mmCIF file with all atom_site columns, N, CA and C in Angstrom:
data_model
loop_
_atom_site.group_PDB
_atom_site.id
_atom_site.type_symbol
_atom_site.label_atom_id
_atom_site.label_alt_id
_atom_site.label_comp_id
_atom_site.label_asym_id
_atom_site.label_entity_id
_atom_site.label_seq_id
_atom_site.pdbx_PDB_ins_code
_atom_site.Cartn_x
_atom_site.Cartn_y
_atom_site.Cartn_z
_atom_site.occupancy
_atom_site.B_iso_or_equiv
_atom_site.pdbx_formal_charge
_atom_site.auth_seq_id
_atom_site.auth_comp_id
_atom_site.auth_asym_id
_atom_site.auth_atom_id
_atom_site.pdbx_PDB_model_num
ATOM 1   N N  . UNK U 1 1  ? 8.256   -4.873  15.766  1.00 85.00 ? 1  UNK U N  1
ATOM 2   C CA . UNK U 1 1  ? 9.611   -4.367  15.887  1.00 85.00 ? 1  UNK U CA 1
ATOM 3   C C  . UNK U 1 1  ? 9.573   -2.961  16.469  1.00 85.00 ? 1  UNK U C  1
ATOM 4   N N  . UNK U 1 2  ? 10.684  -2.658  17.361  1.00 89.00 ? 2  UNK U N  1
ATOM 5   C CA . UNK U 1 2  ? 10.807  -1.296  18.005  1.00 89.00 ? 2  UNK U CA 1
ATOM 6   C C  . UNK U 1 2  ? 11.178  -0.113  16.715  1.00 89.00 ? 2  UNK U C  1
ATOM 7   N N  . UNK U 1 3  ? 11.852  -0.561  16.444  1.00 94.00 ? 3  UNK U N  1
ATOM 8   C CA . UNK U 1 3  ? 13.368  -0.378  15.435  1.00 94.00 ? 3  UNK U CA 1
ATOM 9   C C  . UNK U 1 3  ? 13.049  -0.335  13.853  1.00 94.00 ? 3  UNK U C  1
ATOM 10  N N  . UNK U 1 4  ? 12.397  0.523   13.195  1.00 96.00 ? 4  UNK U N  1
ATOM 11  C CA . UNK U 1 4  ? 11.963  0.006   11.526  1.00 96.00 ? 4  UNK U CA 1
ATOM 12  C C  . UNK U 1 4  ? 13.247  0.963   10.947  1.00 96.00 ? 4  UNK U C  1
ATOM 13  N N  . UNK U 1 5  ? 13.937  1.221   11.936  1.00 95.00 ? 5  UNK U N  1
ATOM 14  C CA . UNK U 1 5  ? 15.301  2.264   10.905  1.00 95.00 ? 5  UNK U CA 1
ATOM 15  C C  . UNK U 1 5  ? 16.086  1.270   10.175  1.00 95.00 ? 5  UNK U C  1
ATOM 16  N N  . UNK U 1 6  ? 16.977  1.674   8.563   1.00 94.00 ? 6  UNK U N  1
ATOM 17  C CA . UNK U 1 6  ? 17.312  0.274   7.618   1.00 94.00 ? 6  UNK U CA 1
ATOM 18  C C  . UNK U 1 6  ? 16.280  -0.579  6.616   1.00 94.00 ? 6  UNK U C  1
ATOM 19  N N  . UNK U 1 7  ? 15.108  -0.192  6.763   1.00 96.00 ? 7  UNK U N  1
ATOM 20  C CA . UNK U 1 7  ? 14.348  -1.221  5.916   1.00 96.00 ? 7  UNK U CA 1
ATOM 21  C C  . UNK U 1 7  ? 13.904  -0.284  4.712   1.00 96.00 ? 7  UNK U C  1
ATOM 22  N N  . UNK U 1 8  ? 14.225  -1.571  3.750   1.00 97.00 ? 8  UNK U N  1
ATOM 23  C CA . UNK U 1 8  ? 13.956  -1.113  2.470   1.00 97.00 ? 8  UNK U CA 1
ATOM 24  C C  . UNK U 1 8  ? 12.594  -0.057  2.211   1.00 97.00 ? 8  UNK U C  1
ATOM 25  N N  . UNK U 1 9  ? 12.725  0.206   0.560   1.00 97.00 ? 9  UNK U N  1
ATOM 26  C CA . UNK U 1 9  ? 11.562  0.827   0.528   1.00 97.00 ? 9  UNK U CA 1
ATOM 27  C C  . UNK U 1 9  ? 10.439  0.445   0.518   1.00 97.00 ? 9  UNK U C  1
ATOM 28  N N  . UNK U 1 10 ? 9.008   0.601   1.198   1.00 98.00 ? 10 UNK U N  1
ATOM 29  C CA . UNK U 1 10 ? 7.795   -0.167  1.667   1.00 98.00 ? 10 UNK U CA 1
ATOM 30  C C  . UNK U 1 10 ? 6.901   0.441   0.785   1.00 98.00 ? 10 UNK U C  1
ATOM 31  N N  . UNK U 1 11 ? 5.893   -0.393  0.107   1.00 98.00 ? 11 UNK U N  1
ATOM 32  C CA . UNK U 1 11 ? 4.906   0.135   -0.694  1.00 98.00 ? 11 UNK U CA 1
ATOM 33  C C  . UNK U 1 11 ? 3.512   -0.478  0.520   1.00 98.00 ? 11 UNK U C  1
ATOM 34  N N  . UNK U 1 12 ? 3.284   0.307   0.956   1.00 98.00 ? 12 UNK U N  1
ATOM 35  C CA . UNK U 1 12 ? 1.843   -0.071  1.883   1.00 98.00 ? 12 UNK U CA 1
ATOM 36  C C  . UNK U 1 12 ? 0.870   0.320   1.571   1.00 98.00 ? 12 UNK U C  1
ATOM 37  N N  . UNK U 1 13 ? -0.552  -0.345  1.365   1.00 98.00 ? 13 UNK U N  1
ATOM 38  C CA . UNK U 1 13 ? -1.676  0.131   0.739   1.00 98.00 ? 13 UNK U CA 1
ATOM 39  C C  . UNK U 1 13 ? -2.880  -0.733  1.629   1.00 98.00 ? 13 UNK U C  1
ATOM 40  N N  . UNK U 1 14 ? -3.659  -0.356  1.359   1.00 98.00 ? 14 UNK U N  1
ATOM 41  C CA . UNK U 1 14 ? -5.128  -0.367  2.210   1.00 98.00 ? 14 UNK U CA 1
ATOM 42  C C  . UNK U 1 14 ? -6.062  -0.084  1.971   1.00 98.00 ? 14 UNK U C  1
ATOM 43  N N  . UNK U 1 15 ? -7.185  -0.813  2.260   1.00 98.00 ? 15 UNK U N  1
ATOM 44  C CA . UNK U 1 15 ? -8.947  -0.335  2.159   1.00 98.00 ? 15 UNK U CA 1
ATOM 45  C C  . UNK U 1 15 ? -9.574  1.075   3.226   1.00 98.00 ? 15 UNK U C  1
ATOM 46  N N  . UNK U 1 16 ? -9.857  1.741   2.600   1.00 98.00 ? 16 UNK U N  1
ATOM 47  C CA . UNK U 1 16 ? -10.397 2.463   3.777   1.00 98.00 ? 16 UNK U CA 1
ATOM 48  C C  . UNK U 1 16 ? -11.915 1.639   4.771   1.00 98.00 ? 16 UNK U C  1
ATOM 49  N N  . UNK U 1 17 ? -12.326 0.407   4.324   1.00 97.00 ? 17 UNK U N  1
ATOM 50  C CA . UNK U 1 17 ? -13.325 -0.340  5.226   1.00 97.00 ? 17 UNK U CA 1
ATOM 51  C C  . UNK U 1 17 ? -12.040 -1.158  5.401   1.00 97.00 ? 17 UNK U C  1
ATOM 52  N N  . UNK U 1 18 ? -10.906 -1.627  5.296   1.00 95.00 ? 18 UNK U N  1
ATOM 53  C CA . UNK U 1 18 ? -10.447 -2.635  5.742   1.00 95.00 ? 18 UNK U CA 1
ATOM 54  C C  . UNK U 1 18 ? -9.790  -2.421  7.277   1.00 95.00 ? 18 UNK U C  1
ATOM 55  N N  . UNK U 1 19 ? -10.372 -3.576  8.352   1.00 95.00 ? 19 UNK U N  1
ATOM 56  C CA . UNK U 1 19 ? -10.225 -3.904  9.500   1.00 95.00 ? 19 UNK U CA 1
ATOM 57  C C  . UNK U 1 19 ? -8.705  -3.355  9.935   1.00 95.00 ? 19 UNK U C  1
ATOM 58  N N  . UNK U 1 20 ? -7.960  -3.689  9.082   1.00 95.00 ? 20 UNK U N  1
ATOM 59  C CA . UNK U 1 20 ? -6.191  -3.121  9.310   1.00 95.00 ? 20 UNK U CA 1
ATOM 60  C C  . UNK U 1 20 ? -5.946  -1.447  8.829   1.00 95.00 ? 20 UNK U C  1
ATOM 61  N N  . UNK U 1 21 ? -7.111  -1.020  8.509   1.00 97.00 ? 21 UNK U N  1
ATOM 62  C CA . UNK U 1 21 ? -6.247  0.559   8.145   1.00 97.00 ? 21 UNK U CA 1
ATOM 63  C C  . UNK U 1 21 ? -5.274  1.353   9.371   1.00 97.00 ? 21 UNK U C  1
ATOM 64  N N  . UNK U 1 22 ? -6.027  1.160   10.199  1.00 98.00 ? 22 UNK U N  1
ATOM 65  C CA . UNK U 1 22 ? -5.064  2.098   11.276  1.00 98.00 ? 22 UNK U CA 1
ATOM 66  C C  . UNK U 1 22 ? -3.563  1.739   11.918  1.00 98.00 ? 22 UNK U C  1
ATOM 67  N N  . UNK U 1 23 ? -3.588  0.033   11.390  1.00 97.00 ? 23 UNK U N  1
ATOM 68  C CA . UNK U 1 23 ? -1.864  -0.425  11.991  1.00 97.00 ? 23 UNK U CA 1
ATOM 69  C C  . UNK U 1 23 ? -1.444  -0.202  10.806  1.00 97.00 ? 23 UNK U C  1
ATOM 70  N N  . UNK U 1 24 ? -1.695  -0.276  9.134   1.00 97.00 ? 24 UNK U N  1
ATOM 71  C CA . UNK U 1 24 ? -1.029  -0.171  8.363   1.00 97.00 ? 24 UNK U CA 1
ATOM 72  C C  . UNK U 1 24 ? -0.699  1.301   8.222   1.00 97.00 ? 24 UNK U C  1
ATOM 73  N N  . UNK U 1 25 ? -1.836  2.446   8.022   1.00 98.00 ? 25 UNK U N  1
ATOM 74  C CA . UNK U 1 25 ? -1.355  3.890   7.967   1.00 98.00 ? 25 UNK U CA 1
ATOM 75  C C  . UNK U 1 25 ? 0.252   4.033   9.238   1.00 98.00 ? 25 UNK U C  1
ATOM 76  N N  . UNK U 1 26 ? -0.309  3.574   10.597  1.00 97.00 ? 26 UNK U N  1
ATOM 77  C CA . UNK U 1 26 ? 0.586   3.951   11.299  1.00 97.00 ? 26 UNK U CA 1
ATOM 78  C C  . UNK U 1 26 ? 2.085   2.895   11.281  1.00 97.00 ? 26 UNK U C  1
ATOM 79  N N  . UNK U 1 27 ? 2.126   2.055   10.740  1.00 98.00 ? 27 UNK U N  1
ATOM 80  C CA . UNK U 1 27 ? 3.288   1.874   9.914   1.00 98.00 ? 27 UNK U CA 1
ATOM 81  C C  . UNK U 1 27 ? 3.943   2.344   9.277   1.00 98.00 ? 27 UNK U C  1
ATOM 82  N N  . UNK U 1 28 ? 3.481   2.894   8.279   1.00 98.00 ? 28 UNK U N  1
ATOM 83  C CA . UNK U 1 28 ? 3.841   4.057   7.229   1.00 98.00 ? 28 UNK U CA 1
ATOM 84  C C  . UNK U 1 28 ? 4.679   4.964   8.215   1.00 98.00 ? 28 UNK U C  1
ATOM 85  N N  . UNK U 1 29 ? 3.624   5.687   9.129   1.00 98.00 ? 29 UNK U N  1
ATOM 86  C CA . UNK U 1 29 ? 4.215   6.870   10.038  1.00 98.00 ? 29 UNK U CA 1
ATOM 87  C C  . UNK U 1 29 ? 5.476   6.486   10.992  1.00 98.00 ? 29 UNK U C  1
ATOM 88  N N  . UNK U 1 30 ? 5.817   5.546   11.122  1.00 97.00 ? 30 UNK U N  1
ATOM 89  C CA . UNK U 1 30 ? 7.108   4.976   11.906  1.00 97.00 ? 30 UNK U CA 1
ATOM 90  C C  . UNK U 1 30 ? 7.936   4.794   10.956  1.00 97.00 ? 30 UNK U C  1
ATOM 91  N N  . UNK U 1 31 ? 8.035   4.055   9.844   1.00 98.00 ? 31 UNK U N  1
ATOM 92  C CA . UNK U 1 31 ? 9.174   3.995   8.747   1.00 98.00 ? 31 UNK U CA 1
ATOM 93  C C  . UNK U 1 31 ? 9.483   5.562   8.694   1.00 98.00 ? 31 UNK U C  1
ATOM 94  N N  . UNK U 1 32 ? 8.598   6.445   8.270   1.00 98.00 ? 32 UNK U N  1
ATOM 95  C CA . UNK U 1 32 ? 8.743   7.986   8.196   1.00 98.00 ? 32 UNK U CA 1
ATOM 96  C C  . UNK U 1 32 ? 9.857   8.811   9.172   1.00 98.00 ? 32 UNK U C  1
ATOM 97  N N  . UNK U 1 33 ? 8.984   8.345   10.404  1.00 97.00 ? 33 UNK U N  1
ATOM 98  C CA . UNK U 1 33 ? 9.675   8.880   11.461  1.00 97.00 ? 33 UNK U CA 1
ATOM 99  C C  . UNK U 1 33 ? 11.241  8.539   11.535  1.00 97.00 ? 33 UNK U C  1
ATOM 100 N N  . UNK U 1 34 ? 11.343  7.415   11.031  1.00 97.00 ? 34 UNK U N  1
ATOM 101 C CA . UNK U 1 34 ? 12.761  6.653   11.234  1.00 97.00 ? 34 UNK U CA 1
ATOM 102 C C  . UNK U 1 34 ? 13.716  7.647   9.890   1.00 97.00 ? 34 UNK U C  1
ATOM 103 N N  . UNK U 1 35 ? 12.928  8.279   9.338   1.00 97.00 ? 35 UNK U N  1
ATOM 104 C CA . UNK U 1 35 ? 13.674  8.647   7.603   1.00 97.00 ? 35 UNK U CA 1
ATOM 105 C C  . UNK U 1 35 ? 13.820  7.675   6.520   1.00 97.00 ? 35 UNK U C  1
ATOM 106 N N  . UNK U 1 36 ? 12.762  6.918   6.717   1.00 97.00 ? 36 UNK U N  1
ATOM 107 C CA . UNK U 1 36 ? 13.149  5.314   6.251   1.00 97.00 ? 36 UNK U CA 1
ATOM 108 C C  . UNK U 1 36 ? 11.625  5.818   4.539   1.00 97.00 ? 36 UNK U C  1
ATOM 109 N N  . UNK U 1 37 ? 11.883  5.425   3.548   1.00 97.00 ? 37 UNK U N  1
ATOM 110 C CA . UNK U 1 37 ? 10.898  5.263   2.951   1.00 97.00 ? 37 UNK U CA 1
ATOM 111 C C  . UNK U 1 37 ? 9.502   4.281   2.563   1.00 97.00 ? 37 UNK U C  1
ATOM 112 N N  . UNK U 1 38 ? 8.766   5.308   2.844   1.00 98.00 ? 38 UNK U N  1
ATOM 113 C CA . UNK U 1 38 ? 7.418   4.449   1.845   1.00 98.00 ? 38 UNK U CA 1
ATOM 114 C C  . UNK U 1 38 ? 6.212   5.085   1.627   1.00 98.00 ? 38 UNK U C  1
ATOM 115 N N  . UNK U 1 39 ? 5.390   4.269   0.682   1.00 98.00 ? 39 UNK U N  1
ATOM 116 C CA . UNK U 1 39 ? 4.663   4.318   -0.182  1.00 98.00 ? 39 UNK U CA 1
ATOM 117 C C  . UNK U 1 39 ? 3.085   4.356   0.289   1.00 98.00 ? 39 UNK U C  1
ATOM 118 N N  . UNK U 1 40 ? 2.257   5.281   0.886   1.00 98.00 ? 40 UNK U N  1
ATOM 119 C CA . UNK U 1 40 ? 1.398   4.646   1.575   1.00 98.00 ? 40 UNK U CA 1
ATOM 120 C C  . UNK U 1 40 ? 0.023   4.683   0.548   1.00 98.00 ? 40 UNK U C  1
ATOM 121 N N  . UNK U 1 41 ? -1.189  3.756   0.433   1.00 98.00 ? 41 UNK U N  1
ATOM 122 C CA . UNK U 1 41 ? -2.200  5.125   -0.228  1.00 98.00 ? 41 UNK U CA 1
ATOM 123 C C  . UNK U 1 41 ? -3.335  3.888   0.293   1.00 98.00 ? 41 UNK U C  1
ATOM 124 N N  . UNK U 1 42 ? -4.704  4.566   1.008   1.00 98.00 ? 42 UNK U N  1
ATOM 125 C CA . UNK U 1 42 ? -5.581  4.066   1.434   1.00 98.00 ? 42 UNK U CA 1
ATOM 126 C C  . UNK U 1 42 ? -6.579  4.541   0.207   1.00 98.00 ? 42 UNK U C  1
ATOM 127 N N  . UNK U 1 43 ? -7.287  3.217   0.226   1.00 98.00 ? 43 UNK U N  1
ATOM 128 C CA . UNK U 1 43 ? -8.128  2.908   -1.412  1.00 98.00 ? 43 UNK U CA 1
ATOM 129 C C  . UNK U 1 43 ? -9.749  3.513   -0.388  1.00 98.00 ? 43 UNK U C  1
ATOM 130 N N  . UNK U 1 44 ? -10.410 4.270   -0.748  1.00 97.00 ? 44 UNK U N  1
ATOM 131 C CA . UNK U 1 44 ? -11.717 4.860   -0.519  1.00 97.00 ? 44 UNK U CA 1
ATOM 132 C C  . UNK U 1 44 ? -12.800 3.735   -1.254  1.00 97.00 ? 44 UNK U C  1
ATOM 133 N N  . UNK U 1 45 ? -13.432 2.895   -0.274  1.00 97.00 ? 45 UNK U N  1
ATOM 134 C CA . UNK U 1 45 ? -14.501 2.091   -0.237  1.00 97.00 ? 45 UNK U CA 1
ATOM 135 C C  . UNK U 1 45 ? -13.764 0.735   -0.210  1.00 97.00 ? 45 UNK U C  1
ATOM 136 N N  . UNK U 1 46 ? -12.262 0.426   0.300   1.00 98.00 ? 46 UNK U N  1
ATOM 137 C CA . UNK U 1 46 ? -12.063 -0.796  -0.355  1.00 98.00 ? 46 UNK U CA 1
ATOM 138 C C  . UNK U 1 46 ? -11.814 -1.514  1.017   1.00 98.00 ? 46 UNK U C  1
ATOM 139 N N  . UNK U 1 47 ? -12.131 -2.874  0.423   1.00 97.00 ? 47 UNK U N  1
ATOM 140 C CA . UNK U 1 47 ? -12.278 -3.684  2.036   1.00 97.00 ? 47 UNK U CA 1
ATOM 141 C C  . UNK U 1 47 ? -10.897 -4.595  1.811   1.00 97.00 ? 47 UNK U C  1
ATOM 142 N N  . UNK U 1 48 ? -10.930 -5.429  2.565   1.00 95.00 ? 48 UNK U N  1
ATOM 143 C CA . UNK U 1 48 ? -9.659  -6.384  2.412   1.00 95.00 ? 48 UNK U CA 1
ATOM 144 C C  . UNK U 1 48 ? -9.931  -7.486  1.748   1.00 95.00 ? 48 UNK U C  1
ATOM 145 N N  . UNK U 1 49 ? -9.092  -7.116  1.118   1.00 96.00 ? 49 UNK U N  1
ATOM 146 C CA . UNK U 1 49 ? -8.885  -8.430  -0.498  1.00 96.00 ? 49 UNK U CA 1
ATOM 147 C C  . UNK U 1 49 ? -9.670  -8.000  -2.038  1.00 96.00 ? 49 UNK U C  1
ATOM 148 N N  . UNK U 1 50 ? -9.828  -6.415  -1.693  1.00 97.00 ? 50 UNK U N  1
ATOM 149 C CA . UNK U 1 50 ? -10.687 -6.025  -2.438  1.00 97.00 ? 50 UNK U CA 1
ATOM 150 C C  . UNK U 1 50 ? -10.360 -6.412  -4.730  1.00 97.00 ? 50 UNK U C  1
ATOM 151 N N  . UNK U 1 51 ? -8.829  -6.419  -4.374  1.00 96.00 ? 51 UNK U N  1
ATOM 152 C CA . UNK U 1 51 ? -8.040  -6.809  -5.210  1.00 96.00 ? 51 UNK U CA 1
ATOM 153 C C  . UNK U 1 51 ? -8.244  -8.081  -5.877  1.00 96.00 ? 51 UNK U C  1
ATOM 154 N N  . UNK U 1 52 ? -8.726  -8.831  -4.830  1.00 96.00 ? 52 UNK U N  1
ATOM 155 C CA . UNK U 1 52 ? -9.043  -10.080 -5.416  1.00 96.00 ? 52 UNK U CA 1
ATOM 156 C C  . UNK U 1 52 ? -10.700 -10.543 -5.623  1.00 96.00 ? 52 UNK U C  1
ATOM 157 N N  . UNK U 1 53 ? -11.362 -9.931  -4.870  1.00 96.00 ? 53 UNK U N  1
ATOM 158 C CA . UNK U 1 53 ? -12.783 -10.295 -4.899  1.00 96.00 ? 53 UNK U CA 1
ATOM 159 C C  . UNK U 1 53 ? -13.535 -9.307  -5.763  1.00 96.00 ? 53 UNK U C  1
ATOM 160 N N  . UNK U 1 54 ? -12.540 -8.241  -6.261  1.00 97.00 ? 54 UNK U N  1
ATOM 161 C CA . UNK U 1 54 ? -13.489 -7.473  -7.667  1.00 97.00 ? 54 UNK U CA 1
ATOM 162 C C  . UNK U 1 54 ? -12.390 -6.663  -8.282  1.00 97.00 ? 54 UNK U C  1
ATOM 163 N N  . UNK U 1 55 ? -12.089 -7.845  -9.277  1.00 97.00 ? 55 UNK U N  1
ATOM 164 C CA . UNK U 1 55 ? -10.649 -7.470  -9.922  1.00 97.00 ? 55 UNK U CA 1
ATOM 165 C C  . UNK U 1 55 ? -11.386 -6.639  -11.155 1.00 97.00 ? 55 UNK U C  1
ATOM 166 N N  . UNK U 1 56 ? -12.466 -6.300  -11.819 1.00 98.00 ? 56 UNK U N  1
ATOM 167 C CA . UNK U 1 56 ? -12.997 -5.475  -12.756 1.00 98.00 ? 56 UNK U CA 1
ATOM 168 C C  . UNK U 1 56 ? -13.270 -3.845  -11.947 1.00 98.00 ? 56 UNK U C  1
ATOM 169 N N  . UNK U 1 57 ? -13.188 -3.929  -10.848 1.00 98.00 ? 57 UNK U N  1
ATOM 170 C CA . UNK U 1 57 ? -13.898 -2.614  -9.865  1.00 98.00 ? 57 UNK U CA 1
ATOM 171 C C  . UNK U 1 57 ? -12.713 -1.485  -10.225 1.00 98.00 ? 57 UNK U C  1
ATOM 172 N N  . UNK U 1 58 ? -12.878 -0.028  -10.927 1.00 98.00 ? 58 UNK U N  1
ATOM 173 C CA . UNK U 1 58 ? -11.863 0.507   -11.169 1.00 98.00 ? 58 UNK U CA 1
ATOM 174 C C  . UNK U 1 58 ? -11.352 0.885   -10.473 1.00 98.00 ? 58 UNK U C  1
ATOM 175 N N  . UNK U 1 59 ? -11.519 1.088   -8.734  1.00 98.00 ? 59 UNK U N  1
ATOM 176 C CA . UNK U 1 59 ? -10.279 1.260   -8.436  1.00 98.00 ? 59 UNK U CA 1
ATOM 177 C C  . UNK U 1 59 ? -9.425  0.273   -7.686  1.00 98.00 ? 59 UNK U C  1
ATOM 178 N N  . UNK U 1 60 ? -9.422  -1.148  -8.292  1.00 98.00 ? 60 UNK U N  1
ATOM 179 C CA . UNK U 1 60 ? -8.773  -2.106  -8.395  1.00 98.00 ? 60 UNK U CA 1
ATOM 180 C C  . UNK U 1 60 ? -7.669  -1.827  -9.279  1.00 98.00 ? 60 UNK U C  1
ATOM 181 N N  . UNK U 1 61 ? -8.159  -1.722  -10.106 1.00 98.00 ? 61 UNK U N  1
ATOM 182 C CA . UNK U 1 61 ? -7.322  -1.436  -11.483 1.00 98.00 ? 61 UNK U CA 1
ATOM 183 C C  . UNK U 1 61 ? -6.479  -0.116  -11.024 1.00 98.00 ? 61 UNK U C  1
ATOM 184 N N  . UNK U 1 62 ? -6.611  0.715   -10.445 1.00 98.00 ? 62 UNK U N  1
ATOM 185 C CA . UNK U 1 62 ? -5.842  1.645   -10.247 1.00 98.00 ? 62 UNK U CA 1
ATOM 186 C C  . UNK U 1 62 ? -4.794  1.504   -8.826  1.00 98.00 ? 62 UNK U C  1
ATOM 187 N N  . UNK U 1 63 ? -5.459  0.499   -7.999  1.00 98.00 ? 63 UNK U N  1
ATOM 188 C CA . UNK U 1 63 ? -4.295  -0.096  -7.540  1.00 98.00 ? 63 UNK U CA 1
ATOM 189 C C  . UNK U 1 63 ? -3.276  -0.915  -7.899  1.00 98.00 ? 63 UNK U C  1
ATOM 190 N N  . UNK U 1 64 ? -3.874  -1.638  -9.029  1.00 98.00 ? 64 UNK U N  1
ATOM 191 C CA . UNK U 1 64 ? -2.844  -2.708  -9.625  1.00 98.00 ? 64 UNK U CA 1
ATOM 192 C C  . UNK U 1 64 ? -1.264  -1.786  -10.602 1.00 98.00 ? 64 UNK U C  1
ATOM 193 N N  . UNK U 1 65 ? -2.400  -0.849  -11.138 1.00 98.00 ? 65 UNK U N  1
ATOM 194 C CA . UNK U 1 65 ? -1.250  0.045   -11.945 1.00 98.00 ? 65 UNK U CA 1
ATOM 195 C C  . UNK U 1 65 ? -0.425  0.755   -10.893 1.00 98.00 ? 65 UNK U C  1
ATOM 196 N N  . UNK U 1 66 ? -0.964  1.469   -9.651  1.00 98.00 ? 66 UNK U N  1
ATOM 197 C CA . UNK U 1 66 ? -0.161  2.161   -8.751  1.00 98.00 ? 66 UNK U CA 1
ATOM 198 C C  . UNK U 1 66 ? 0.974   1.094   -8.484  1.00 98.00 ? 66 UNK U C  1
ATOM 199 N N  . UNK U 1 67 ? 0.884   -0.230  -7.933  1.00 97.00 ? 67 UNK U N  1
ATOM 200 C CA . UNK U 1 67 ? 1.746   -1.183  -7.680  1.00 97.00 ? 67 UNK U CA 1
ATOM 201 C C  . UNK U 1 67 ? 2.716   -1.343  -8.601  1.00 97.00 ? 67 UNK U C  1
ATOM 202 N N  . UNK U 1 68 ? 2.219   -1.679  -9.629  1.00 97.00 ? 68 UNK U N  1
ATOM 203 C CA . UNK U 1 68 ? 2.962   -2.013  -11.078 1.00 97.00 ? 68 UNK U CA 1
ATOM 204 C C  . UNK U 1 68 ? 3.987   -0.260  -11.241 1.00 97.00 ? 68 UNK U C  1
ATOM 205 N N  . UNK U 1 69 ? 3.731   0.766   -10.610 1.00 97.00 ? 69 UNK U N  1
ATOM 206 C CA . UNK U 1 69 ? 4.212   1.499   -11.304 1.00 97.00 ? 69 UNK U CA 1
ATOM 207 C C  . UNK U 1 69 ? 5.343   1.897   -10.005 1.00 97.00 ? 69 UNK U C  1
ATOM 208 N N  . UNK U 1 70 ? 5.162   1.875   -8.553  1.00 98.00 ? 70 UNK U N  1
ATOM 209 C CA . UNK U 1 70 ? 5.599   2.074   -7.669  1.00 98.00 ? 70 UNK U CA 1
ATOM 210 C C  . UNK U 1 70 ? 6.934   0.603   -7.842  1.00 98.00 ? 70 UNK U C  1
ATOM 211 N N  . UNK U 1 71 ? 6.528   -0.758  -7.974  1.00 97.00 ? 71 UNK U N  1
ATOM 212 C CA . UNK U 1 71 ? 7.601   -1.652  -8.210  1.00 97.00 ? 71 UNK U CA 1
ATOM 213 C C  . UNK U 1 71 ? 8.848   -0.910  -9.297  1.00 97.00 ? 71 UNK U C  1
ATOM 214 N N  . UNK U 1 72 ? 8.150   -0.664  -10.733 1.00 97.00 ? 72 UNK U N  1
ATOM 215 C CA . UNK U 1 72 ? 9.211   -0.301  -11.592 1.00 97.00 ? 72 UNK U CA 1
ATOM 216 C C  . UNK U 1 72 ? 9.702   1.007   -11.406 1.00 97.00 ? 72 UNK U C  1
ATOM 217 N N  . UNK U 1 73 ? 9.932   2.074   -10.183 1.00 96.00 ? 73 UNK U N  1
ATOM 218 C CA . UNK U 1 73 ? 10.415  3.157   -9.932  1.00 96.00 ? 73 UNK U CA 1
ATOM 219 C C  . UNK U 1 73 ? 11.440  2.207   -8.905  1.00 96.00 ? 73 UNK U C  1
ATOM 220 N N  . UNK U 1 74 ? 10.941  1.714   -8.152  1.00 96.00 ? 74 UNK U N  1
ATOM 221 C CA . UNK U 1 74 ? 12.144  1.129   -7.273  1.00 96.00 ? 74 UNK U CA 1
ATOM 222 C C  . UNK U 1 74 ? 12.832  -0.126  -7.434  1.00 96.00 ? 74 UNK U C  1
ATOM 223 N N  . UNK U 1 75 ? 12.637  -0.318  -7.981  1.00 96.00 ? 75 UNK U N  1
ATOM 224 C CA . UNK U 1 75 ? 13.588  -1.773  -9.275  1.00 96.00 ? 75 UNK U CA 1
ATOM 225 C C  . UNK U 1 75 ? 14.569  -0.737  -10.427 1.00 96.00 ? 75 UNK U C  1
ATOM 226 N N  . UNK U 1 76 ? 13.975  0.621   -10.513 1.00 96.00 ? 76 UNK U N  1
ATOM 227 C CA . UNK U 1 76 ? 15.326  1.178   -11.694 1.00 96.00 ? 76 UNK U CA 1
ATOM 228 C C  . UNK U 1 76 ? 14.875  0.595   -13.362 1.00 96.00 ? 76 UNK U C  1
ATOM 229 N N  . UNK U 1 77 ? 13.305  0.219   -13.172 1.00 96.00 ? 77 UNK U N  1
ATOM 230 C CA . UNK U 1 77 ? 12.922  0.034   -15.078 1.00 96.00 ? 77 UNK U CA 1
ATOM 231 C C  . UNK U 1 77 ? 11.785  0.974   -15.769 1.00 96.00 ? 77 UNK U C  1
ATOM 232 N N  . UNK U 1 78 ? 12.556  2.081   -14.982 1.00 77.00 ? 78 UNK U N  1
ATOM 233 C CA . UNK U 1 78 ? 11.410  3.343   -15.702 1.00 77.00 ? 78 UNK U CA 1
ATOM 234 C C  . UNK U 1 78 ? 12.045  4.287   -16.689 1.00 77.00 ? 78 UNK U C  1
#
């Protein structure tokens, strides 16, 4: 899309080894640009799917809570 002005608020997150960091960061930076909100945070050592292929790895767990905590700020159950 040319156009990301109007879209809701975006929680975007990423591996810093994962193959997509640089279209997802610069996603982030276009919603921005637009005044549009979101959420960005690149995980240091994490690859893609890291969430699922080492759900004990702590900073799995600290993505799951960032998510969990970023959903209930923008849902209004905090």
């Amino acid at each position: 899309a040319t156009d990301l002005s109007g879209l809701p608020p975006a929680f975007i997150e990423v591996g810093s080894a994962e193959p997509f960091r640089d279209e997802d960061t610069e996603y982030a930076s276009r919603i921005w640009a637009t005044g549009g909100q979101a959420e960005l945070h690149v995980w240091s050592g994490a690859c893609h799917g890291f969430d699922l292929y080492m759900p004990d790895w702590q900073v799995t767990k600290e993505a799951l809570a960032t998510r969990t905590s970023w959903l209930r700020r923008v849902l209004g159950l905090t």
